[in-house]
mmCIF file of C-alpha atoms and ligand atoms in Angstrom:
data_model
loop_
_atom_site.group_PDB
_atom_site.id
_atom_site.type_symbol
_atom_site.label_atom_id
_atom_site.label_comp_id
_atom_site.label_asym_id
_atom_site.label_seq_id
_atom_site.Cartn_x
_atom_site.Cartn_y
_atom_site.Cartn_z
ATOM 1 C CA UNK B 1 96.490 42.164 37.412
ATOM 2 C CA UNK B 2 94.426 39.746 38.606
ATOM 3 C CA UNK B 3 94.311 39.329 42.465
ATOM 4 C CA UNK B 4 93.212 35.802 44.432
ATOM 5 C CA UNK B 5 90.746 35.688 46.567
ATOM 6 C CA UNK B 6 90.537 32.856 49.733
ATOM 7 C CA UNK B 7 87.514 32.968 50.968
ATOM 8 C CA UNK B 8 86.949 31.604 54.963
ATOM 9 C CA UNK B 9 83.027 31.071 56.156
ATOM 10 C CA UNK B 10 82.389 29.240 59.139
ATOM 11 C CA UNK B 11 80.384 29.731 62.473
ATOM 12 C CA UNK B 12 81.050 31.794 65.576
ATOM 13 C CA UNK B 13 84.166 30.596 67.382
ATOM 14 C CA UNK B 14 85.582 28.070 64.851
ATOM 15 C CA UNK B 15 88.878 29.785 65.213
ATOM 16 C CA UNK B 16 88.248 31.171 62.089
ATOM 17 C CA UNK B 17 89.491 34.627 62.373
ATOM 18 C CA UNK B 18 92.772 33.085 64.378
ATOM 19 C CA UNK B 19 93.690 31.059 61.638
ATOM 20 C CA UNK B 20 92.670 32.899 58.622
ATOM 21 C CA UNK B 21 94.851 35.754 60.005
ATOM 22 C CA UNK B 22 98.281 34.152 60.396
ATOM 23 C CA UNK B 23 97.876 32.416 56.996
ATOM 24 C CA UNK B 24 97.183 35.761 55.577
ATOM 25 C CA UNK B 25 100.604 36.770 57.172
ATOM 26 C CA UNK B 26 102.257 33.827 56.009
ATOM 27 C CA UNK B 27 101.113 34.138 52.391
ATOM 28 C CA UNK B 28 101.904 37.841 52.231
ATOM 29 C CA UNK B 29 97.645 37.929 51.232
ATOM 30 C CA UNK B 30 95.506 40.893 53.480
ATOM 31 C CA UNK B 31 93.142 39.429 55.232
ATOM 32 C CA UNK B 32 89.607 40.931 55.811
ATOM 33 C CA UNK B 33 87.747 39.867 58.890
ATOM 34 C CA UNK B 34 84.030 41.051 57.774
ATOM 35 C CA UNK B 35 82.783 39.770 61.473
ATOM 36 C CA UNK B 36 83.848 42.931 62.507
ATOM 37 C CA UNK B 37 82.328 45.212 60.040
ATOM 38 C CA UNK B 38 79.107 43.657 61.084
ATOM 39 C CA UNK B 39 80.052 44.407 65.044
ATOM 40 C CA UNK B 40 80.919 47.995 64.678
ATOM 41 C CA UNK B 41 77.723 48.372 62.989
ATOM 42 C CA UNK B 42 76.346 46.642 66.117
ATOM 43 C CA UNK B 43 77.942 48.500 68.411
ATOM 44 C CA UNK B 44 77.065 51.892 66.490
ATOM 45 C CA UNK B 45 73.645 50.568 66.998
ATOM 46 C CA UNK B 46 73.864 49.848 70.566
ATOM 47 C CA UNK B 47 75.639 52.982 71.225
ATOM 48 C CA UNK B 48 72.392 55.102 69.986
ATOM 49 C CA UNK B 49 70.147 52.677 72.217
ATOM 50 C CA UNK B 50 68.149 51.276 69.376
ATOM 51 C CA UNK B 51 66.863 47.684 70.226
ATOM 52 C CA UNK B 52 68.670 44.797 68.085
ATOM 53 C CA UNK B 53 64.908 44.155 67.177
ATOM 54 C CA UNK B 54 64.413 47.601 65.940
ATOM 55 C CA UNK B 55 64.690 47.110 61.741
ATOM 56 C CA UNK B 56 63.933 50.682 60.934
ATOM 57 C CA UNK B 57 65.562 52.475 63.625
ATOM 58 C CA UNK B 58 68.653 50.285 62.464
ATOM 59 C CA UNK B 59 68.134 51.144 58.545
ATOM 60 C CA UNK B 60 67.734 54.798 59.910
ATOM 61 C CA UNK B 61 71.107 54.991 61.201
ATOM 62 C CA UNK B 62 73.173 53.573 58.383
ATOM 63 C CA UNK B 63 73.470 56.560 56.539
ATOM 64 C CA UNK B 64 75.636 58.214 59.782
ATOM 65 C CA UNK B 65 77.732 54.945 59.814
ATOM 66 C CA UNK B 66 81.084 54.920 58.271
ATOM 67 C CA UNK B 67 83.483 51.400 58.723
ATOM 68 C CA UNK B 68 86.612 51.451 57.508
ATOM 69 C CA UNK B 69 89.506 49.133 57.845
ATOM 70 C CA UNK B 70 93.544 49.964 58.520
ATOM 71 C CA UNK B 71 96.285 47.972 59.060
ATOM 72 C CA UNK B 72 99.068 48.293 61.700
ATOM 73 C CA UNK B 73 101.895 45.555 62.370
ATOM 74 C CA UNK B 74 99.781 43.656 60.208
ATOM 75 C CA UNK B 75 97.164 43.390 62.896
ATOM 76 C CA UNK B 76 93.535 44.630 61.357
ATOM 77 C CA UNK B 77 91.557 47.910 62.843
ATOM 78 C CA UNK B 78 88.131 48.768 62.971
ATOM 79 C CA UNK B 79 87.222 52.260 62.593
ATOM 80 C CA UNK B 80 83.800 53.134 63.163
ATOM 81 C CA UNK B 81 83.359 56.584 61.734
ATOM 82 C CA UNK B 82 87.126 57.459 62.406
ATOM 83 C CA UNK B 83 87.409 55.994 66.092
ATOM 84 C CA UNK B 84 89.049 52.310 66.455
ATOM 85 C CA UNK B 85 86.369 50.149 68.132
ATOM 86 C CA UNK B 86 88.485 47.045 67.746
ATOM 87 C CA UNK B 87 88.395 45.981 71.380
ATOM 88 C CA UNK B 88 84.906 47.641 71.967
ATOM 89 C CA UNK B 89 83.452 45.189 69.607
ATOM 90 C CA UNK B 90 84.943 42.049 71.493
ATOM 91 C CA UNK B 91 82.122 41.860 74.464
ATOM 92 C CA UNK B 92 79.038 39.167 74.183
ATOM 93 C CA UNK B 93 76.946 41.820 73.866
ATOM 94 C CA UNK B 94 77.629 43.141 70.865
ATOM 95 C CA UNK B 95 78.401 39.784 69.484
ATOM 96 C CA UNK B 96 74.562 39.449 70.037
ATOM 97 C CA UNK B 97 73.971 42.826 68.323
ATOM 98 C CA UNK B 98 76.067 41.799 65.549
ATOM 99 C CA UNK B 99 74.004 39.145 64.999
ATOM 100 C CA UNK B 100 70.982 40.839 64.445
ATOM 101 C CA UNK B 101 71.781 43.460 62.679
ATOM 102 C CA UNK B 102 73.519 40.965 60.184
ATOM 103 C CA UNK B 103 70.055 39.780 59.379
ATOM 104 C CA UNK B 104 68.866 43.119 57.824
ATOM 105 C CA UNK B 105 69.171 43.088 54.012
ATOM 106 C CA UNK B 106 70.017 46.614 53.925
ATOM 107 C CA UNK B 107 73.168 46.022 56.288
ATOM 108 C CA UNK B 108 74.638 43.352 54.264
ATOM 109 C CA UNK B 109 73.827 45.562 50.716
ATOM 110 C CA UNK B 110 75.679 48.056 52.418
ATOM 111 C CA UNK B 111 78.800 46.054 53.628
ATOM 112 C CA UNK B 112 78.428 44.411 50.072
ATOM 113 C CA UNK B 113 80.481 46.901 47.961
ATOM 114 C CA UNK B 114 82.435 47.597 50.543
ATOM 115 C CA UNK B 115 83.601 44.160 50.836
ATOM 116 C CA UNK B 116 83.612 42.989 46.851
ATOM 117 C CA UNK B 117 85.980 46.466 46.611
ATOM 118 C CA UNK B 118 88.231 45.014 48.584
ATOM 119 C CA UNK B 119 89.033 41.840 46.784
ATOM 120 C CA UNK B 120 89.857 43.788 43.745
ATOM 121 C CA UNK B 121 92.883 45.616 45.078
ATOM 122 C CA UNK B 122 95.240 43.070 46.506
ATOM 123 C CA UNK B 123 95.471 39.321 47.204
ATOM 124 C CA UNK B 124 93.113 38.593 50.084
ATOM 125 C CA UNK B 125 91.792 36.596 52.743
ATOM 126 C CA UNK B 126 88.276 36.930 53.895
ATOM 127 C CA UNK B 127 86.216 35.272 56.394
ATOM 128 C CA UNK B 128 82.769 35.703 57.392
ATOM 129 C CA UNK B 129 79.368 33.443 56.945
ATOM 130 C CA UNK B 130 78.885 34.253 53.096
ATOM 131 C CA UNK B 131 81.952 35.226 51.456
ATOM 132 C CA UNK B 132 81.840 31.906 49.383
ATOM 133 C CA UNK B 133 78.336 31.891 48.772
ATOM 134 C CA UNK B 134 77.609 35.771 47.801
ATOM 135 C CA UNK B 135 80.164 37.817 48.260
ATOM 136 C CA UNK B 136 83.029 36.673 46.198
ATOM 137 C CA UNK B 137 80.978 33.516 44.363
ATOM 138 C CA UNK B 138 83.944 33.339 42.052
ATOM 139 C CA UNK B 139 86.946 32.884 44.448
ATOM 140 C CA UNK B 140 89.054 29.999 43.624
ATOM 141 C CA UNK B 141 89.691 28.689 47.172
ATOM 142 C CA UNK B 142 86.564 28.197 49.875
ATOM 143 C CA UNK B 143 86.913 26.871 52.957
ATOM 144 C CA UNK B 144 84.000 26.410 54.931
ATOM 145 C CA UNK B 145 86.066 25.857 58.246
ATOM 146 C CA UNK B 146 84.154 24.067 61.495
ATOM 147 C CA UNK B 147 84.124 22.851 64.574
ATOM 148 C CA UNK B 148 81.755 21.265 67.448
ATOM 149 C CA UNK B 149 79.384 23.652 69.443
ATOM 150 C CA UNK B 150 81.235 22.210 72.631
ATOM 151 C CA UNK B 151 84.999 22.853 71.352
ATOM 152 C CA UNK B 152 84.379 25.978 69.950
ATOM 153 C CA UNK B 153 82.111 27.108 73.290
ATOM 154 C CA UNK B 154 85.259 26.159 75.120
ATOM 155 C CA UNK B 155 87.826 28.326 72.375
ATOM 156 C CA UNK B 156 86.286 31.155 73.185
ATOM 157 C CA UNK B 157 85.538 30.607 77.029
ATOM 158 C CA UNK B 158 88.711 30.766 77.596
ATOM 159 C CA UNK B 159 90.126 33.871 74.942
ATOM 160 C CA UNK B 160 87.238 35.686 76.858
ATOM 161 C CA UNK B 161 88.754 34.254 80.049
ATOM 162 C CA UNK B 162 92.110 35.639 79.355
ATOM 163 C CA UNK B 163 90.974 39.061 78.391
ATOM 164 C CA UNK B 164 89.109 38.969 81.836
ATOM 165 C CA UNK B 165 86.197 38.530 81.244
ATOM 166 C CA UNK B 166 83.573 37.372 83.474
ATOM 167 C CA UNK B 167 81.690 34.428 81.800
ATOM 168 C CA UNK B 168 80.455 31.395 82.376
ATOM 169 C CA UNK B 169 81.087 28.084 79.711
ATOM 170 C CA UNK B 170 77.032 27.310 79.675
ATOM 171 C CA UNK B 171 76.381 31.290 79.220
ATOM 172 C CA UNK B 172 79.247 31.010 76.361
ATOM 173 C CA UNK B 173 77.839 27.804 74.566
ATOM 174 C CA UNK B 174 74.300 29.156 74.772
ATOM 175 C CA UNK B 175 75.709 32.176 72.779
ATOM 176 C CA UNK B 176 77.299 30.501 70.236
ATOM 177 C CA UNK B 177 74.080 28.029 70.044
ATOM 178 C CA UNK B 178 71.958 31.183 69.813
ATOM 179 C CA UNK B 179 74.182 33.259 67.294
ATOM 180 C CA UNK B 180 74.576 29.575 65.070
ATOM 181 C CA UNK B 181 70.635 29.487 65.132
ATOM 182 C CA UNK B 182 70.186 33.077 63.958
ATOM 183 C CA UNK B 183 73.028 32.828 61.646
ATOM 184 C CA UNK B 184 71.730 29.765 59.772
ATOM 185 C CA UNK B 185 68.279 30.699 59.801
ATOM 186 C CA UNK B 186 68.284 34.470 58.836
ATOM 187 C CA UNK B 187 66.428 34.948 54.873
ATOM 188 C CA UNK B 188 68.888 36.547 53.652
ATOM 189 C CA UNK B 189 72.850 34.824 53.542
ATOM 190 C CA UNK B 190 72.198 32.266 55.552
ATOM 191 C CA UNK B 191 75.327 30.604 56.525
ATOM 192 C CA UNK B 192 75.805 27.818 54.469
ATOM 193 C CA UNK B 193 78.683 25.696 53.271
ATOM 194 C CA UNK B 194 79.462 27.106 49.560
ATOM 195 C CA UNK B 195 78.692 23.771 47.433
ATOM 196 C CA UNK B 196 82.656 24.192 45.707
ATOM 197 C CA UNK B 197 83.647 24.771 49.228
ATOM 198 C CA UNK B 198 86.381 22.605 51.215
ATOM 199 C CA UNK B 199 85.020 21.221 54.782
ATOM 200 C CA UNK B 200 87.459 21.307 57.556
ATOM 201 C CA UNK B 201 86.070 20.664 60.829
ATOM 202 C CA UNK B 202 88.693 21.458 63.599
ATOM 203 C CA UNK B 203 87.636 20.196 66.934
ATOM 204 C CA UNK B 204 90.557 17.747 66.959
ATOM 205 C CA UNK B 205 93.220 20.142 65.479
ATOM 206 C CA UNK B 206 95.257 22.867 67.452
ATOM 207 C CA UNK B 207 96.103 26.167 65.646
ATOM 208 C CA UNK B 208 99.046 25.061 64.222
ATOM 209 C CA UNK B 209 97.455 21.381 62.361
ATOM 210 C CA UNK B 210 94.688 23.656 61.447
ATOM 211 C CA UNK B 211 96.531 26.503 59.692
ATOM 212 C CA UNK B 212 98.419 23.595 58.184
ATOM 213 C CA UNK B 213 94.999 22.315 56.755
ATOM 214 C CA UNK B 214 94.039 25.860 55.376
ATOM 215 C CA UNK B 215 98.028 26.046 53.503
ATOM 216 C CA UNK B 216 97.563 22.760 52.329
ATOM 217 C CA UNK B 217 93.975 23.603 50.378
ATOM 218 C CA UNK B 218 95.304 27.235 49.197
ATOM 219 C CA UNK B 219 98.233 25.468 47.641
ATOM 220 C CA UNK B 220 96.225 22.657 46.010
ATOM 221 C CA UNK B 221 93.260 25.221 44.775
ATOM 222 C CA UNK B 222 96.088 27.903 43.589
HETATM 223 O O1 C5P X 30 82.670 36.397 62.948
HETATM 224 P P1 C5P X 30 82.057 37.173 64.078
HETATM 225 O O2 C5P X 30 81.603 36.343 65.218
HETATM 226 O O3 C5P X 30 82.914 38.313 64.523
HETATM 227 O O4 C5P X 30 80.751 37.834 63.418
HETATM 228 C C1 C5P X 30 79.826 38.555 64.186
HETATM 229 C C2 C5P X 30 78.425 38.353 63.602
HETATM 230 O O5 C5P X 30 78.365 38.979 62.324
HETATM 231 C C3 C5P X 30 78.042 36.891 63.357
HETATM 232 O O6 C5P X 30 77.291 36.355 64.403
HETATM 233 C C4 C5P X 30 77.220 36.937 62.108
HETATM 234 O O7 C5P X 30 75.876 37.046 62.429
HETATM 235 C C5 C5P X 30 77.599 38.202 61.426
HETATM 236 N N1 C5P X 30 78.346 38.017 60.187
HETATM 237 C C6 C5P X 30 77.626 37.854 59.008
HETATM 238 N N2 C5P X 30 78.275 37.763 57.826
HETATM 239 C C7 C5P X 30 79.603 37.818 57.760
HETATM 240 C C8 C5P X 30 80.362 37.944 58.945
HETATM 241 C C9 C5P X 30 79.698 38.034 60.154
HETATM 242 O O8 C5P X 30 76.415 37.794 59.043
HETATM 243 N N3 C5P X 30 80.206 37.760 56.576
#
């Protein structure tokens, strides 16, 4: 049988992972949020006290690094080799470590696999930076899915607000400025709109008009 694939790139904060998940849920498809893959390896990382800056010692420790993915009341886990890091990987910190170990080849070759593997064994959802444009080239819907630096700064100000968080909205935009900049510039998977994706630029939708949006392209690409 052949499975579809929807796949969701974006930057940090564009609500991406909010949305993508409950139309996942509403279209019975499993949805994959690879942004987390990429933070348990950062946080596996930051947990042996190897700088983000530190290429080999970072290559060194992949072979010691198992992620794996489970599902429970259809929310997604992370398991970093057996232990569920799912809130662990949540803090700016590890966002930032995310970031740079997302812009070692050998990290993304290893996450590759991993990834394609999944889109062979169900319907799925996927978001992440290059799903369109490397990972699953071939998938019939991309959405390359947007929104300002300002509106998504203050999106995530306040989910980190909620969680209780101590953060500031200038420390939070400067984040997301300096994860866009190291996102889009990186050699390898740059993030880039896919050139068959669908733009959708959110900063004047709420959740609902946005997963909406993302129903309304699934429907007309499937
Ligand atoms: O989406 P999220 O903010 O959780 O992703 C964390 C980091 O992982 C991003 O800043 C990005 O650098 C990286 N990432 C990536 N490729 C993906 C998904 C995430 O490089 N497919």
């Amino acid at each position: 049988m052949e499975y579809i694939s929807v796949a969701i790139d974006g930057p940090s904060g564009a609500g991406k992972s909010t949305v993508a998940r409950a139309v996942a849920a509403r279209m019975g498809y499993v949805y994959v949020d690879t942004g987390a893959m990429y933070r348990a390896i950062g946080l596996a990382v930051y947990r042996r006290g190897i700088a983000g800056e530190d290429t080999a010692g970072i290559i060194a420790s992949l072979p010691t690094v198992d992620i794996s993915l489970a599902y429970q009341d259809g929310m997604q886990h992370v398991l970093l080799n057996g232990e569920d890091v799912s809130e662990a990987i949540r803090t700016p910190e590890i966002s930032q470590y995310a970031s740079k170990v997302s812009a070692v080849p050998e990290v993304r070759r290893f996450l590759l696999d991993v990834q394609r593997d999944m889109a062979k064994n169900s319907n799925i959802l996927m978001d992440g930076r290059d799903i369109g444009t490397v990972i699953l080239p071939d998938a019939p819907v991309k959405i390359f899915l947007t929104a300002s630096a300002k509106t998504r700064a203050e999106r995530r100000y306040r989910e980190l607000k909620e969680k209780g968080q101590q953060v500031t909205l200038e420390g939070v935009l400067a984040d997301i400025q300096a994860r866009d900049r190291q996102d889009t510039t990186r050699a390898v998977a740059p993030l880039r709109q896919a050139d068959d994706a669908v733009l959708l630029d959110t900063s004047a939708l709420d959740l609902e008009q946005s997963i909406a949006a993302v129903l309304r392209i699934i429907r007309e690409k499937t």
